[in-house]
Amino acid sequence: MRTGTGERPGSPWWWLLPGLLLLGVMTAWGLLRYPELPDRIPQHIGPGGVDAWTDKSVGMAFLPVFLYAGLIAITAGCAFAVTRTTPLDEMPAPSDRWAMAAASMNGRPATAASARRVAGALLMTNALLGVALLPLCWIQWRADQTAAVPAWTWILAATAFLLSMVPTTRAWWADARVRAAGRGVSTGNGAGTAPGRDG
């Protein structure tokens, strides 16, 4: 995927910063709370609250942190892969109708700008999923061993989760509009038909 200067456009890594900041906050919060945790901490949270407990350990106490660290690694890898994918408007012309059908169904972004937009959306989604994990951290790191889970924790987690789907949905919709406008179709010389940037 190259720009008009012959260089690949960089991934919008600045959108990774909110996720890394959240991970740092989670880690610091957990380290501060760990000495105060009871001997038994939540193992499973059901609709009615905490319904299973386990002995206090670093692995269980910091489970939300480990989960989010893994999520950051996965989404950052996906964002990097998207920005390194050759978009449709830079693909050579398919040699036959079967190759044309395969090229249209392989999920490539329509243009380099679309790829950057999708990568940024993935990283924004990651940050919002991190916000959704904050209520779990609060439940996991309470000083008292209580099964009750306040309603606000479910509301915050559900709201952040639903909002996390917005960036990728918008990016997919924008890419679909580019395809519909015919700007992501290859001309066979690698230049594509896109007359300019699609935002």
PDB file of C-alpha atoms in Angstrom:
ATOM      1  CA  MET A   1       0.000   0.000   0.000  1.00  0.00           C
ATOM      2  CA  ARG A   2       1.793   3.103  -1.195  1.00  0.00           C
ATOM      3  CA  THR A   3       1.015   6.762  -1.472  1.00  0.00           C
ATOM      4  CA  GLY A   4       1.776   8.981  -4.415  1.00  0.00           C
ATOM      5  CA  THR A   5       5.277   9.534  -3.026  1.00  0.00           C
ATOM      6  CA  GLY A   6       6.008   5.809  -3.131  1.00  0.00           C
ATOM      7  CA  GLU A   7       5.911   5.411   0.655  1.00  0.00           C
ATOM      8  CA  ARG A   8       3.510   3.369   2.671  1.00  0.00           C
ATOM      9  CA  PRO A   9       1.147   5.483   4.807  1.00  0.00           C
ATOM     10  CA  GLY A  10       1.788   4.918   8.486  1.00  0.00           C
ATOM     11  CA  SER A  11      -0.700   3.344  10.843  1.00  0.00           C
ATOM     12  CA  PRO A  12      -2.563   5.869  13.021  1.00  0.00           C
ATOM     13  CA  TRP A  13      -0.747   4.716  16.153  1.00  0.00           C
ATOM     14  CA  TRP A  14      -1.799   7.780  18.124  1.00  0.00           C
ATOM     15  CA  TRP A  15      -5.147   6.051  18.616  1.00  0.00           C
ATOM     16  CA  LEU A  16      -3.263   3.363  20.528  1.00  0.00           C
ATOM     17  CA  LEU A  17      -2.273   5.863  23.220  1.00  0.00           C
ATOM     18  CA  PRO A  18      -5.679   5.920  25.031  1.00  0.00           C
ATOM     19  CA  GLY A  19      -5.551   2.132  25.334  1.00  0.00           C
ATOM     20  CA  LEU A  20      -1.998   2.156  26.665  1.00  0.00           C
ATOM     21  CA  LEU A  21      -2.928   4.899  29.115  1.00  0.00           C
ATOM     22  CA  LEU A  22      -5.885   2.842  30.326  1.00  0.00           C
ATOM     23  CA  LEU A  23      -3.650  -0.200  30.740  1.00  0.00           C
ATOM     24  CA  GLY A  24      -1.254   1.861  32.829  1.00  0.00           C
ATOM     25  CA  VAL A  25      -4.096   3.169  34.995  1.00  0.00           C
ATOM     26  CA  MET A  26      -5.465  -0.359  35.483  1.00  0.00           C
ATOM     27  CA  THR A  27      -2.043  -1.677  36.461  1.00  0.00           C
ATOM     28  CA  ALA A  28      -1.347   1.127  38.936  1.00  0.00           C
ATOM     29  CA  TRP A  29      -4.850   0.816  40.397  1.00  0.00           C
ATOM     30  CA  GLY A  30      -4.447  -2.933  40.851  1.00  0.00           C
ATOM     31  CA  LEU A  31      -1.023  -2.584  42.468  1.00  0.00           C
ATOM     32  CA  LEU A  32      -2.425  -0.083  44.956  1.00  0.00           C
ATOM     33  CA  ARG A  33      -5.442  -2.239  45.781  1.00  0.00           C
ATOM     34  CA  TYR A  34      -3.787  -5.666  45.910  1.00  0.00           C
ATOM     35  CA  PRO A  35      -2.438  -5.446  49.501  1.00  0.00           C
ATOM     36  CA  GLU A  36      -5.934  -4.517  50.741  1.00  0.00           C
ATOM     37  CA  LEU A  37      -7.791  -7.350  49.004  1.00  0.00           C
ATOM     38  CA  PRO A  38      -9.485 -10.024  51.135  1.00  0.00           C
ATOM     39  CA  ASP A  39      -8.278 -13.628  51.111  1.00  0.00           C
ATOM     40  CA  ARG A  40     -11.126 -14.570  48.765  1.00  0.00           C
ATOM     41  CA  ILE A  41     -11.767 -12.573  45.612  1.00  0.00           C
ATOM     42  CA  PRO A  42     -14.390 -12.869  42.838  1.00  0.00           C
ATOM     43  CA  GLN A  43     -13.917 -15.654  40.312  1.00  0.00           C
ATOM     44  CA  HIS A  44     -17.179 -15.297  38.385  1.00  0.00           C
ATOM     45  CA  ILE A  45     -19.826 -12.604  38.153  1.00  0.00           C
ATOM     46  CA  GLY A  46     -23.356 -13.555  37.168  1.00  0.00           C
ATOM     47  CA  PRO A  47     -26.568 -11.567  36.671  1.00  0.00           C
ATOM     48  CA  GLY A  48     -27.194 -11.598  40.407  1.00  0.00           C
ATOM     49  CA  GLY A  49     -23.677 -10.574  41.376  1.00  0.00           C
ATOM     50  CA  VAL A  50     -20.570 -12.528  42.355  1.00  0.00           C
ATOM     51  CA  ASP A  51     -21.507 -16.219  42.428  1.00  0.00           C
ATOM     52  CA  ALA A  52     -18.067 -17.853  42.700  1.00  0.00           C
ATOM     53  CA  TRP A  53     -14.971 -17.025  44.726  1.00  0.00           C
ATOM     54  CA  THR A  54     -11.318 -18.049  44.637  1.00  0.00           C
ATOM     55  CA  ASP A  55      -8.224 -17.615  46.733  1.00  0.00           C
ATOM     56  CA  LYS A  56      -6.396 -14.327  46.330  1.00  0.00           C
ATOM     57  CA  SER A  57      -3.578 -14.557  43.787  1.00  0.00           C
ATOM     58  CA  VAL A  58      -1.816 -12.249  41.365  1.00  0.00           C
ATOM     59  CA  GLY A  59      -3.175 -14.197  38.406  1.00  0.00           C
ATOM     60  CA  MET A  60      -6.809 -13.847  39.439  1.00  0.00           C
ATOM     61  CA  ALA A  61      -6.563 -10.369  40.916  1.00  0.00           C
ATOM     62  CA  PHE A  62      -4.963  -8.950  37.772  1.00  0.00           C
ATOM     63  CA  LEU A  63      -7.060 -10.955  35.325  1.00  0.00           C
ATOM     64  CA  PRO A  64      -8.736  -7.794  33.881  1.00  0.00           C
ATOM     65  CA  VAL A  65      -5.278  -6.259  33.311  1.00  0.00           C
ATOM     66  CA  PHE A  66      -3.979  -9.388  31.561  1.00  0.00           C
ATOM     67  CA  LEU A  67      -7.116  -9.599  29.427  1.00  0.00           C
ATOM     68  CA  TYR A  68      -6.783  -6.009  28.314  1.00  0.00           C
ATOM     69  CA  ALA A  69      -3.061  -6.326  27.612  1.00  0.00           C
ATOM     70  CA  GLY A  70      -3.859  -9.264  25.331  1.00  0.00           C
ATOM     71  CA  LEU A  71      -6.643  -7.297  23.656  1.00  0.00           C
ATOM     72  CA  ILE A  72      -4.264  -4.400  22.974  1.00  0.00           C
ATOM     73  CA  ALA A  73      -1.747  -6.761  21.385  1.00  0.00           C
ATOM     74  CA  ILE A  74      -4.398  -8.334  19.150  1.00  0.00           C
ATOM     75  CA  THR A  75      -5.992  -5.078  17.991  1.00  0.00           C
ATOM     76  CA  ALA A  76      -2.618  -3.402  17.415  1.00  0.00           C
ATOM     77  CA  GLY A  77      -1.560  -6.390  15.324  1.00  0.00           C
ATOM     78  CA  CYS A  78      -4.780  -6.213  13.311  1.00  0.00           C
ATOM     79  CA  ALA A  79      -4.344  -2.462  12.780  1.00  0.00           C
ATOM     80  CA  PHE A  80      -0.788  -2.992  11.579  1.00  0.00           C
ATOM     81  CA  ALA A  81      -1.906  -5.759   9.207  1.00  0.00           C
ATOM     82  CA  VAL A  82      -4.655  -3.540   7.754  1.00  0.00           C
ATOM     83  CA  THR A  83      -2.223  -0.726   6.989  1.00  0.00           C
ATOM     84  CA  ARG A  84       0.158  -3.179   5.303  1.00  0.00           C
ATOM     85  CA  THR A  85      -2.547  -4.607   3.049  1.00  0.00           C
ATOM     86  CA  THR A  86      -2.558  -3.515  -0.583  1.00  0.00           C
ATOM     87  CA  PRO A  87      -5.925  -1.776  -1.165  1.00  0.00           C
ATOM     88  CA  LEU A  88      -8.214  -2.622  -4.049  1.00  0.00           C
ATOM     89  CA  ASP A  89      -7.402   0.519  -6.018  1.00  0.00           C
ATOM     90  CA  GLU A  90      -3.737  -0.527  -6.145  1.00  0.00           C
ATOM     91  CA  MET A  91      -4.327  -4.160  -7.095  1.00  0.00           C
ATOM     92  CA  PRO A  92      -3.529  -5.291 -10.660  1.00  0.00           C
ATOM     93  CA  ALA A  93      -6.527  -5.985 -12.882  1.00  0.00           C
ATOM     94  CA  PRO A  94      -7.916  -9.529 -12.356  1.00  0.00           C
ATOM     95  CA  SER A  95      -7.116 -11.840 -15.265  1.00  0.00           C
ATOM     96  CA  ASP A  96     -10.554 -13.452 -15.371  1.00  0.00           C
ATOM     97  CA  ARG A  97     -14.009 -13.206 -13.787  1.00  0.00           C
ATOM     98  CA  TRP A  98     -13.128 -15.690 -11.031  1.00  0.00           C
ATOM     99  CA  ALA A  99     -10.126 -13.629  -9.982  1.00  0.00           C
ATOM    100  CA  MET A 100     -12.308 -10.509 -10.101  1.00  0.00           C
ATOM    101  CA  ALA A 101     -14.881 -12.148  -7.822  1.00  0.00           C
ATOM    102  CA  ALA A 102     -12.164 -13.261  -5.392  1.00  0.00           C
ATOM    103  CA  ALA A 103     -10.651  -9.756  -5.284  1.00  0.00           C
ATOM    104  CA  SER A 104     -14.031  -8.220  -4.480  1.00  0.00           C
ATOM    105  CA  MET A 105     -14.735 -10.655  -1.633  1.00  0.00           C
ATOM    106  CA  ASN A 106     -11.408 -10.770   0.208  1.00  0.00           C
ATOM    107  CA  GLY A 107     -12.181  -7.842   2.509  1.00  0.00           C
ATOM    108  CA  ARG A 108      -9.413  -5.558   1.284  1.00  0.00           C
ATOM    109  CA  PRO A 109      -9.900  -1.847   2.028  1.00  0.00           C
ATOM    110  CA  ALA A 110     -10.899   0.170  -1.014  1.00  0.00           C
ATOM    111  CA  THR A 111      -8.075   2.703  -0.713  1.00  0.00           C
ATOM    112  CA  ALA A 112      -5.040   3.481   1.440  1.00  0.00           C
ATOM    113  CA  ALA A 113      -7.062   6.154   3.258  1.00  0.00           C
ATOM    114  CA  SER A 114      -9.750   3.563   3.979  1.00  0.00           C
ATOM    115  CA  ALA A 115      -7.097   1.272   5.448  1.00  0.00           C
ATOM    116  CA  ARG A 116      -5.868   4.016   7.777  1.00  0.00           C
ATOM    117  CA  ARG A 117      -9.442   4.749   8.805  1.00  0.00           C
ATOM    118  CA  VAL A 118     -10.123   1.078   9.602  1.00  0.00           C
ATOM    119  CA  ALA A 119      -6.877   0.793  11.576  1.00  0.00           C
ATOM    120  CA  GLY A 120      -7.755   3.867  13.626  1.00  0.00           C
ATOM    121  CA  ALA A 121     -11.258   2.514  14.233  1.00  0.00           C
ATOM    122  CA  LEU A 122      -9.835  -0.765  15.560  1.00  0.00           C
ATOM    123  CA  LEU A 123      -7.637   1.111  18.025  1.00  0.00           C
ATOM    124  CA  MET A 124     -10.533   3.333  19.130  1.00  0.00           C
ATOM    125  CA  THR A 125     -12.636   0.216  19.644  1.00  0.00           C
ATOM    126  CA  ASN A 126      -9.852  -1.213  21.799  1.00  0.00           C
ATOM    127  CA  ALA A 127      -9.834   1.874  24.029  1.00  0.00           C
ATOM    128  CA  LEU A 128     -13.603   1.729  24.543  1.00  0.00           C
ATOM    129  CA  LEU A 129     -13.411  -1.968  25.404  1.00  0.00           C
ATOM    130  CA  GLY A 130     -10.833  -1.012  28.011  1.00  0.00           C
ATOM    131  CA  VAL A 131     -13.349   1.394  29.532  1.00  0.00           C
ATOM    132  CA  ALA A 132     -15.857  -1.473  29.592  1.00  0.00           C
ATOM    133  CA  LEU A 133     -13.389  -3.471  31.728  1.00  0.00           C
ATOM    134  CA  LEU A 134     -13.069  -0.759  34.398  1.00  0.00           C
ATOM    135  CA  PRO A 135     -16.233  -1.845  36.286  1.00  0.00           C
ATOM    136  CA  LEU A 136     -14.819  -5.394  36.388  1.00  0.00           C
ATOM    137  CA  CYS A 137     -11.640  -3.998  37.920  1.00  0.00           C
ATOM    138  CA  TRP A 138     -13.667  -2.197  40.567  1.00  0.00           C
ATOM    139  CA  ILE A 139     -15.573  -5.372  41.463  1.00  0.00           C
ATOM    140  CA  GLN A 140     -12.386  -7.455  41.482  1.00  0.00           C
ATOM    141  CA  TRP A 141     -10.496  -5.039  43.723  1.00  0.00           C
ATOM    142  CA  ARG A 142     -13.072  -4.226  46.402  1.00  0.00           C
ATOM    143  CA  ALA A 143     -11.692  -4.467  49.927  1.00  0.00           C
ATOM    144  CA  ASP A 144     -14.813  -6.190  51.275  1.00  0.00           C
ATOM    145  CA  GLN A 145     -15.961  -9.647  50.197  1.00  0.00           C
ATOM    146  CA  THR A 146     -19.489  -8.930  49.029  1.00  0.00           C
ATOM    147  CA  ALA A 147     -21.510 -10.565  46.294  1.00  0.00           C
ATOM    148  CA  ALA A 148     -23.644  -7.532  45.474  1.00  0.00           C
ATOM    149  CA  VAL A 149     -22.844  -5.731  42.225  1.00  0.00           C
ATOM    150  CA  PRO A 150     -24.308  -2.219  41.794  1.00  0.00           C
ATOM    151  CA  ALA A 151     -26.403  -1.545  38.714  1.00  0.00           C
ATOM    152  CA  TRP A 152     -24.095   1.267  37.567  1.00  0.00           C
ATOM    153  CA  THR A 153     -21.310  -1.213  36.865  1.00  0.00           C
ATOM    154  CA  TRP A 154     -23.490  -3.103  34.363  1.00  0.00           C
ATOM    155  CA  ILE A 155     -24.726   0.144  32.816  1.00  0.00           C
ATOM    156  CA  LEU A 156     -21.207   1.544  32.360  1.00  0.00           C
ATOM    157  CA  ALA A 157     -19.831  -1.712  30.966  1.00  0.00           C
ATOM    158  CA  ALA A 158     -22.751  -2.177  28.558  1.00  0.00           C
ATOM    159  CA  THR A 159     -22.623   1.437  27.390  1.00  0.00           C
ATOM    160  CA  ALA A 160     -18.883   1.304  26.703  1.00  0.00           C
ATOM    161  CA  PHE A 161     -19.272  -2.031  24.914  1.00  0.00           C
ATOM    162  CA  LEU A 162     -22.017  -0.703  22.657  1.00  0.00           C
ATOM    163  CA  LEU A 163     -20.033   2.459  21.924  1.00  0.00           C
ATOM    164  CA  SER A 164     -17.019   0.313  21.019  1.00  0.00           C
ATOM    165  CA  MET A 165     -18.887  -0.953  17.964  1.00  0.00           C
ATOM    166  CA  VAL A 166     -19.403   2.550  16.566  1.00  0.00           C
ATOM    167  CA  PRO A 167     -15.875   3.280  15.210  1.00  0.00           C
ATOM    168  CA  THR A 168     -15.526   0.038  13.243  1.00  0.00           C
ATOM    169  CA  THR A 169     -19.106   0.268  11.967  1.00  0.00           C
ATOM    170  CA  ARG A 170     -18.488   3.806  10.714  1.00  0.00           C
ATOM    171  CA  ALA A 171     -15.208   2.783   9.094  1.00  0.00           C
ATOM    172  CA  TRP A 172     -16.855  -0.172   7.360  1.00  0.00           C
ATOM    173  CA  TRP A 173     -19.697   2.041   6.149  1.00  0.00           C
ATOM    174  CA  ALA A 174     -17.302   4.665   4.807  1.00  0.00           C
ATOM    175  CA  ASP A 175     -15.321   1.990   2.972  1.00  0.00           C
ATOM    176  CA  ALA A 176     -18.547   0.586   1.532  1.00  0.00           C
ATOM    177  CA  ARG A 177     -19.456   4.039   0.203  1.00  0.00           C
ATOM    178  CA  VAL A 178     -16.070   4.298  -1.498  1.00  0.00           C
ATOM    179  CA  ARG A 179     -16.634   0.931  -3.150  1.00  0.00           C
ATOM    180  CA  ALA A 180     -20.134   1.945  -4.224  1.00  0.00           C
ATOM    181  CA  ALA A 181     -18.759   5.126  -5.770  1.00  0.00           C
ATOM    182  CA  GLY A 182     -16.408   3.004  -7.850  1.00  0.00           C
ATOM    183  CA  ARG A 183     -13.251   4.534  -6.398  1.00  0.00           C
ATOM    184  CA  GLY A 184     -11.880   1.254  -5.062  1.00  0.00           C
ATOM    185  CA  VAL A 185     -11.850  -0.631  -8.370  1.00  0.00           C
ATOM    186  CA  SER A 186      -8.501  -1.437  -9.912  1.00  0.00           C
ATOM    187  CA  THR A 187      -7.674  -0.227 -13.401  1.00  0.00           C
ATOM    188  CA  GLY A 188      -4.996  -2.844 -13.902  1.00  0.00           C
ATOM    189  CA  ASN A 189      -1.982  -0.539 -13.593  1.00  0.00           C
ATOM    190  CA  GLY A 190      -1.958  -0.391  -9.812  1.00  0.00           C
ATOM    191  CA  ALA A 191      -3.106   3.205  -9.772  1.00  0.00           C
ATOM    192  CA  GLY A 192      -6.827   2.552  -9.374  1.00  0.00           C
ATOM    193  CA  THR A 193      -9.667   4.832 -10.290  1.00  0.00           C
ATOM    194  CA  ALA A 194      -9.655   6.876  -7.083  1.00  0.00           C
ATOM    195  CA  PRO A 195      -9.157  10.495  -8.151  1.00  0.00           C
ATOM    196  CA  GLY A 196      -7.917  11.573  -4.752  1.00  0.00           C
ATOM    197  CA  ARG A 197      -8.112  10.890  -1.049  1.00  0.00           C
ATOM    198  CA  ASP A 198     -11.360   9.651   0.398  1.00  0.00           C
ATOM    199  CA  GLY A 199     -10.803  11.155   3.809  1.00  0.00           C
TER     200      GLY A 199
END
